[in-house]
Structures are given as C-alpha cells and as structure tokens.
Amino acid sequence: MIDSIREIGGCRHVWFVDIWGVMHNGRDAFPDASAATRAFRDAGGVVVLLSNSPRPSPDLQDQLRLIRVPDDAYDATVSSGDLTRHELAKHKGARVFHLGPARDLPIFENAEVTLTGPDDAELIVCSGLFDDEVETPEDYVDQLSSLAARELLMICANPDHKVERGHQLLYCAGALAAAYETLGGKTFYAGKPHLPVYQLAFETAAGIAAARGETVAKSDVLAIGDGAKTDIVGAGVFGVPSVFVASRLHAPDENVGLLDAEHLSALFAEEPSPPIAATRRLRW
C-alpha cells in the first residue's frame, strides 16, 4: 500500500497511465494525478496516457482539456479509437454498422468505409451503448443474436465493461462484446488488456525517447490503472509491472474499504502478474 508513486515509479523511464479513473472520473480532473505525471515528466520521464476510449487521440485530448487535464501532464495519448481506425484501414470499402452513440463518430472520419444499418452491414464497430445511462447489455440480446448468426466480425472500440462517471457505474462496449461472444460472435478488441494497444503505446514512447536521443526498454515501463481486468491484466500480458489505483469500480459494496487487504488479495488471487502496489489515488 502506498500513498506516493515517487519511490516505486520515479525510477522508471516510461509510465503508461490509464485516464478514466486515474486522471479524471468522467466529469472532474484529479489535480493530484496531473501533478504526479507532470513531476515525473519534469524528472525526465515519458508519460503515455493509455485509454480504452473509443475517441481517436485528437478528440480524446480535446476532451481532456474540457475536463481540465492540462496538456503538460502527458507526452502523448494512445486510445482504443486510434487502434480501431488502424483496423478499419484493413477493411476499405466495407459496409459498417456503428453500434454506439453519435459522439463516437470521429472514429470513422476519413475512413474508407460506408456506415449502414445492421441489416446491410459486413462489419460491426461497437463503441458503446446508445444510451449508457439507462440501457444495459440485456437490451441488445436480440440484435446481437441476429448479428452473430450472420458471423459478422465486431471490432470493440472500448474493451472496458464498466466505467465510473461521476458517482455512477455505467456499461461500456466491452460488456456488449462479451455478450456477443457468448452468443457465438467473433470479436477483435482494440484496447486493453490485449497486446496490440500496448505495442502501439510502447512504439509511441520509444519514438518520444528517440527524439531526445534516448532509448527505452520494456523494463523501463510502469503501468498505472484502476481496471483489474484491463490495466492490470494488460500490463501482465505485455510483461511490465503495474500499480493498482483502487476505485469504486471493483468495490463489492460501500462497506468494503478500497484498500482492504483481504479485498485486494481476493481481487488478484488468480492473476499471474498482480500489481506491485496499490494506492487510493495517483499522487507524487
């Protein structure tokens, strides 16, 4: 259990930092987190904000500014939206059904695909529920069953199952993709905990270091996040250590302390690469 990231994280060269739940809660920025990443950068570190957001990086960075996460808190962002666009480039000319809210349409900007309804689609891009404040995956069973029967590939543009927005826990695209798989559908996850997005993040960090005349290795990387099944598992898949930022996302009820040792032990009991530390919030 740590109160400060300085001792564990200060000796690294690169941080992969989750955004939602670590840098902000969907409504408000966490000033301590921005101060921590800024201090690490001031000491020569490289900060890559690694997000399962379906927004491509330019739109994601605009969102960060609106929430008041400052530009100098990070060097670069890598998102599920970035990787989704990379995958869409492999399906030029395809008819695509976008399963998700209109706010995620920037994924398709200048992509050589045609957006269509579910009946005419050759490919699905799922970025979330149409109305995540009232809907659940149960509302999509009939539609997902029909799409799975046609053996359409689904690109999941946000592998998170749930996210904390303010004080609400809301379903994300990952929950729909999991339901689609249960129904026999084929999926490609464009984000954590899957390897491709970590490879992209590492290439990004290495490029920043190279511009400074430096080199980085995987042993220089520390991952920081609040998603047990995304950030922590993903760090293990990529082969780097992680720090768990405890949040309500994994609290079984309000009576359990987020840093309760028994709760944390149970949470990571079956994880082959558990976090090396846990903290209530990211701070220097």
Coordinates of C-alpha atoms in Angstrom, one line a residue:
M1 CA 0.0 0.0 0.0
I2 CA 1.5 3.3 -1.0
D3 CA 0.5 7.0 -0.6
S4 CA 3.0 8.3 -3.1
I5 CA 4.1 6.9 -6.5
R6 CA 7.5 8.6 -6.3
E7 CA 9.5 5.8 -4.8
I8 CA 8.1 3.0 -7.0
G9 CA 7.5 4.9 -10.1
G10 CA 10.1 7.6 -10.0
C11 CA 12.9 5.2 -11.0
R12 CA 11.2 4.2 -14.2
H13 CA 11.6 5.9 -17.6
V14 CA 8.1 5.5 -19.0
W15 CA 4.6 5.4 -17.5
F16 CA 1.6 4.0 -19.2
V17 CA -1.3 5.8 -17.3
D18 CA -4.9 5.0 -17.6
I19 CA -7.1 8.0 -18.0
W20 CA -10.7 7.4 -16.7
G21 CA -10.5 6.6 -13.0
V22 CA -6.9 7.8 -12.7
M23 CA -6.6 11.2 -14.3
H24 CA -10.4 12.0 -14.0
N25 CA -13.7 10.5 -13.2
G26 CA -15.5 11.4 -16.4
R27 CA -16.6 14.8 -15.0
D28 CA -13.7 16.2 -13.0
A29 CA -9.9 16.1 -13.3
F30 CA -7.9 14.8 -10.4
P31 CA -5.3 17.5 -9.7
D32 CA -3.0 15.2 -7.7
A33 CA -2.8 12.9 -10.7
S34 CA -1.8 15.6 -13.1
A35 CA 0.7 17.0 -10.6
A36 CA 2.2 13.5 -10.3
T37 CA 2.6 12.9 -14.1
R38 CA 4.0 16.5 -14.5
A39 CA 6.6 15.8 -11.8
F40 CA 7.6 12.6 -13.5
R41 CA 8.0 14.4 -16.8
D42 CA 10.0 17.2 -15.2
A43 CA 12.3 14.5 -13.9
G44 CA 12.8 13.2 -17.5
G45 CA 10.1 10.6 -17.7
V46 CA 7.8 9.9 -20.6
V47 CA 4.1 9.7 -19.9
V48 CA 1.8 8.0 -22.3
L49 CA -1.9 8.2 -21.4
L50 CA -3.3 4.8 -22.5
S51 CA -7.0 4.7 -22.7
N52 CA -9.8 2.4 -23.8
S53 CA -11.7 5.5 -25.0
P54 CA -13.2 5.0 -28.5
R55 CA -12.2 8.5 -29.3
P56 CA -9.1 9.0 -31.6
S57 CA -6.3 10.9 -29.9
P58 CA -7.1 14.4 -31.2
D59 CA -10.7 14.2 -29.9
L60 CA -9.6 12.5 -26.7
Q61 CA -7.1 15.3 -26.0
D62 CA -9.9 17.9 -26.6
Q63 CA -12.0 16.1 -24.0
L64 CA -9.1 16.1 -21.5
R65 CA -8.8 19.9 -21.9
L66 CA -12.6 20.3 -21.2
I67 CA -12.2 18.2 -18.1
R68 CA -9.1 20.3 -17.2
V69 CA -6.4 17.7 -17.5
P70 CA -3.6 20.0 -18.6
D71 CA -1.5 19.4 -21.8
D72 CA 1.7 19.3 -19.8
A73 CA 0.5 16.4 -17.7
Y74 CA 1.5 13.9 -20.5
D75 CA 3.6 13.5 -23.6
A76 CA 1.2 11.5 -25.8
T77 CA -2.1 9.6 -25.8
V78 CA -2.9 6.2 -27.3
S79 CA -6.5 5.1 -27.4
S80 CA -8.7 2.3 -28.5
G81 CA -10.1 4.8 -31.0
D82 CA -6.6 5.0 -32.6
L83 CA -6.3 1.3 -32.9
T84 CA -9.9 1.0 -34.2
R85 CA -9.0 3.3 -37.0
H86 CA -5.9 1.3 -37.7
E87 CA -8.1 -1.9 -38.0
L88 CA -10.7 -0.1 -40.2
A89 CA -7.9 0.6 -42.7
K90 CA -7.8 -3.1 -43.3
H91 CA -11.5 -3.2 -44.3
K92 CA -11.6 -0.5 -47.0
G93 CA -14.9 -0.3 -48.8
A94 CA -16.7 -2.3 -46.1
R95 CA -20.3 -1.6 -45.0
V96 CA -20.1 -0.9 -41.3
F97 CA -22.8 -0.9 -38.6
H98 CA -21.8 1.5 -35.8
L99 CA -23.2 0.2 -32.6
G100 CA -22.7 3.2 -30.2
P101 CA -23.5 6.8 -29.6
A102 CA -23.1 9.6 -32.1
R103 CA -20.4 11.2 -30.0
D104 CA -18.1 8.4 -31.1
L105 CA -18.5 9.1 -34.9
P106 CA -15.0 10.7 -35.2
I107 CA -13.7 7.1 -35.3
F108 CA -14.9 7.0 -38.9
E109 CA -13.6 10.4 -40.0
N110 CA -11.9 9.9 -43.4
A111 CA -12.1 6.1 -43.1
E112 CA -12.8 4.4 -46.4
V113 CA -15.9 2.6 -45.2
T114 CA -19.7 3.2 -45.5
L115 CA -21.8 3.5 -42.4
T116 CA -25.0 1.5 -42.8
G117 CA -27.7 -0.2 -40.7
P118 CA -27.4 -3.6 -39.1
D119 CA -29.2 -5.5 -41.8
D120 CA -26.8 -4.4 -44.6
A121 CA -23.6 -4.5 -42.6
E122 CA -20.5 -6.5 -43.3
L123 CA -18.7 -5.4 -40.2
I124 CA -19.6 -4.1 -36.7
V125 CA -17.8 -1.4 -34.8
C126 CA -19.0 -1.2 -31.2
S127 CA -18.1 1.9 -29.3
G128 CA -20.7 1.6 -26.5
L129 CA -24.4 1.5 -25.7
F130 CA -26.6 4.1 -27.5
D131 CA -27.7 5.4 -24.1
D132 CA -25.4 4.1 -21.3
E133 CA -27.3 5.9 -18.6
V134 CA -30.4 3.8 -19.0
E135 CA -29.6 0.8 -21.0
T136 CA -27.8 -2.5 -20.2
P137 CA -26.5 -5.3 -22.4
E138 CA -29.7 -7.2 -21.9
D139 CA -31.4 -4.6 -24.1
Y140 CA -29.2 -5.7 -27.0
V141 CA -29.6 -9.5 -26.9
D142 CA -32.0 -9.8 -29.8
Q143 CA -29.9 -7.6 -32.1
L144 CA -26.6 -9.2 -31.1
S145 CA -28.1 -12.7 -31.6
S146 CA -29.1 -11.7 -35.2
L147 CA -25.7 -10.3 -36.0
A148 CA -23.8 -13.3 -34.5
A149 CA -25.9 -15.6 -36.6
R150 CA -24.5 -13.9 -39.7
E151 CA -20.9 -14.4 -38.4
L152 CA -20.1 -10.7 -38.6
L153 CA -16.8 -9.6 -37.0
M154 CA -17.2 -7.0 -34.3
I155 CA -14.4 -4.5 -33.6
C156 CA -14.8 -3.5 -30.0
A157 CA -13.6 0.1 -29.7
N158 CA -13.7 0.2 -25.9
P159 CA -13.0 -3.1 -24.1
D160 CA -14.0 -1.8 -20.7
H161 CA -17.1 -3.5 -19.3
K162 CA -18.0 -0.7 -16.9
V163 CA -16.7 2.8 -16.1
E164 CA -17.3 5.2 -13.2
R165 CA -18.8 8.5 -14.4
G166 CA -19.0 10.9 -11.5
H167 CA -20.7 8.6 -9.0
Q168 CA -22.4 6.3 -11.5
L169 CA -21.2 2.9 -12.8
L170 CA -22.1 2.6 -16.5
Y171 CA -21.8 -0.2 -19.0
C172 CA -19.3 0.1 -21.9
A173 CA -18.7 -1.5 -25.2
G174 CA -16.7 -4.4 -23.7
A175 CA -19.8 -5.6 -22.0
L176 CA -21.6 -5.8 -25.4
A177 CA -18.6 -7.5 -27.0
A178 CA -18.6 -10.1 -24.2
A179 CA -22.3 -10.7 -24.7
Y180 CA -21.7 -11.0 -28.5
E181 CA -19.0 -13.7 -27.9
T182 CA -21.4 -15.6 -25.6
L183 CA -23.8 -15.7 -28.5
G184 CA -21.2 -17.1 -30.8
G185 CA -20.0 -13.8 -32.4
K186 CA -16.4 -13.1 -33.4
T187 CA -14.6 -10.0 -31.8
F188 CA -11.5 -8.0 -32.1
Y189 CA -10.7 -6.0 -29.0
A190 CA -9.0 -2.7 -29.9
G191 CA -7.6 -1.9 -26.5
K192 CA -6.6 -3.1 -23.0
P193 CA -5.8 -5.8 -21.9
H194 CA -4.9 -7.0 -25.4
L195 CA -1.4 -6.8 -26.7
P196 CA -1.7 -4.6 -29.9
V197 CA -2.6 -1.4 -28.0
Y198 CA 0.4 -1.9 -25.6
Q199 CA 2.7 -2.4 -28.6
L200 CA 1.4 0.8 -30.1
A201 CA 1.9 2.6 -26.7
F202 CA 5.5 1.3 -26.5
E203 CA 6.3 2.4 -30.0
T204 CA 4.9 5.8 -29.2
A205 CA 7.1 6.1 -26.0
A206 CA 10.1 4.8 -27.8
G207 CA 9.6 7.5 -30.5
I208 CA 9.4 10.3 -28.0
A209 CA 12.6 9.0 -26.3
A210 CA 14.4 8.6 -29.6
A211 CA 13.7 12.3 -30.4
R212 CA 15.6 13.1 -27.2
G213 CA 18.5 10.8 -28.2
E214 CA 17.4 8.2 -25.6
T215 CA 16.3 4.6 -25.8
V216 CA 13.8 2.7 -23.7
A217 CA 13.2 -1.0 -23.0
K218 CA 10.2 -2.8 -21.6
S219 CA 12.0 -2.9 -18.3
D220 CA 11.7 0.9 -18.1
V221 CA 7.9 0.8 -18.2
L222 CA 5.4 1.0 -15.3
A223 CA 1.6 0.7 -16.0
I224 CA -0.8 2.6 -13.7
G225 CA -4.5 2.0 -13.7
D226 CA -7.8 1.2 -11.9
G227 CA -9.0 -1.6 -14.1
A228 CA -8.2 -5.0 -12.7
K229 CA -9.2 -6.9 -15.8
T230 CA -7.8 -4.3 -18.3
D231 CA -4.9 -2.2 -16.8
I232 CA -3.5 -4.8 -14.5
V233 CA -4.1 -7.9 -16.7
G234 CA -2.9 -5.9 -19.8
A235 CA 0.3 -4.9 -18.0
G236 CA 0.9 -8.6 -17.2
V237 CA 0.2 -9.6 -20.8
F238 CA 2.7 -7.0 -22.1
G239 CA 5.2 -8.1 -19.4
V240 CA 5.6 -4.9 -17.4
P241 CA 4.8 -4.2 -13.7
S242 CA 1.7 -2.3 -12.6
V243 CA 0.3 -0.2 -9.8
F244 CA -3.4 -0.5 -9.0
V245 CA -5.4 2.7 -8.3
A246 CA -8.3 1.5 -6.2
S247 CA -11.7 2.9 -7.1
R248 CA -15.4 2.0 -6.7
L249 CA -15.1 0.1 -9.9
H250 CA -14.1 -3.0 -8.1
A251 CA -15.6 -2.4 -4.6
P252 CA -18.2 -5.2 -3.8
D253 CA -20.2 -2.7 -1.7
E254 CA -19.8 0.6 0.1
N255 CA -18.9 -1.1 3.4
V256 CA -15.6 -2.6 2.0
G257 CA -12.6 -0.4 2.1
L258 CA -11.0 0.1 -1.3
L259 CA -7.6 -0.7 0.0
D260 CA -8.7 -3.5 2.4
A261 CA -6.0 -6.2 2.2
E262 CA -8.5 -9.1 2.1
H263 CA -10.5 -7.5 -0.7
L264 CA -7.3 -6.8 -2.8
S265 CA -6.0 -10.3 -2.2
A266 CA -9.3 -11.8 -3.4
L267 CA -9.4 -9.4 -6.4
F268 CA -6.0 -10.5 -7.7
A269 CA -5.9 -14.1 -6.4
E270 CA -5.9 -15.7 -9.8
E271 CA -3.8 -13.0 -11.6
P272 CA -0.4 -14.4 -12.6
S273 CA 1.0 -10.8 -12.6
P274 CA -0.6 -9.0 -9.8
P275 CA 0.2 -5.3 -9.2
I276 CA 3.4 -4.5 -7.3
A277 CA 1.5 -1.9 -5.2
A278 CA -1.9 -0.4 -4.6
T279 CA -2.9 3.2 -3.9
R280 CA -6.2 5.2 -3.4
R281 CA -5.1 7.8 -6.0
L282 CA -2.2 8.7 -8.1
R283 CA -0.1 11.4 -6.5
W284 CA 3.6 12.3 -6.3

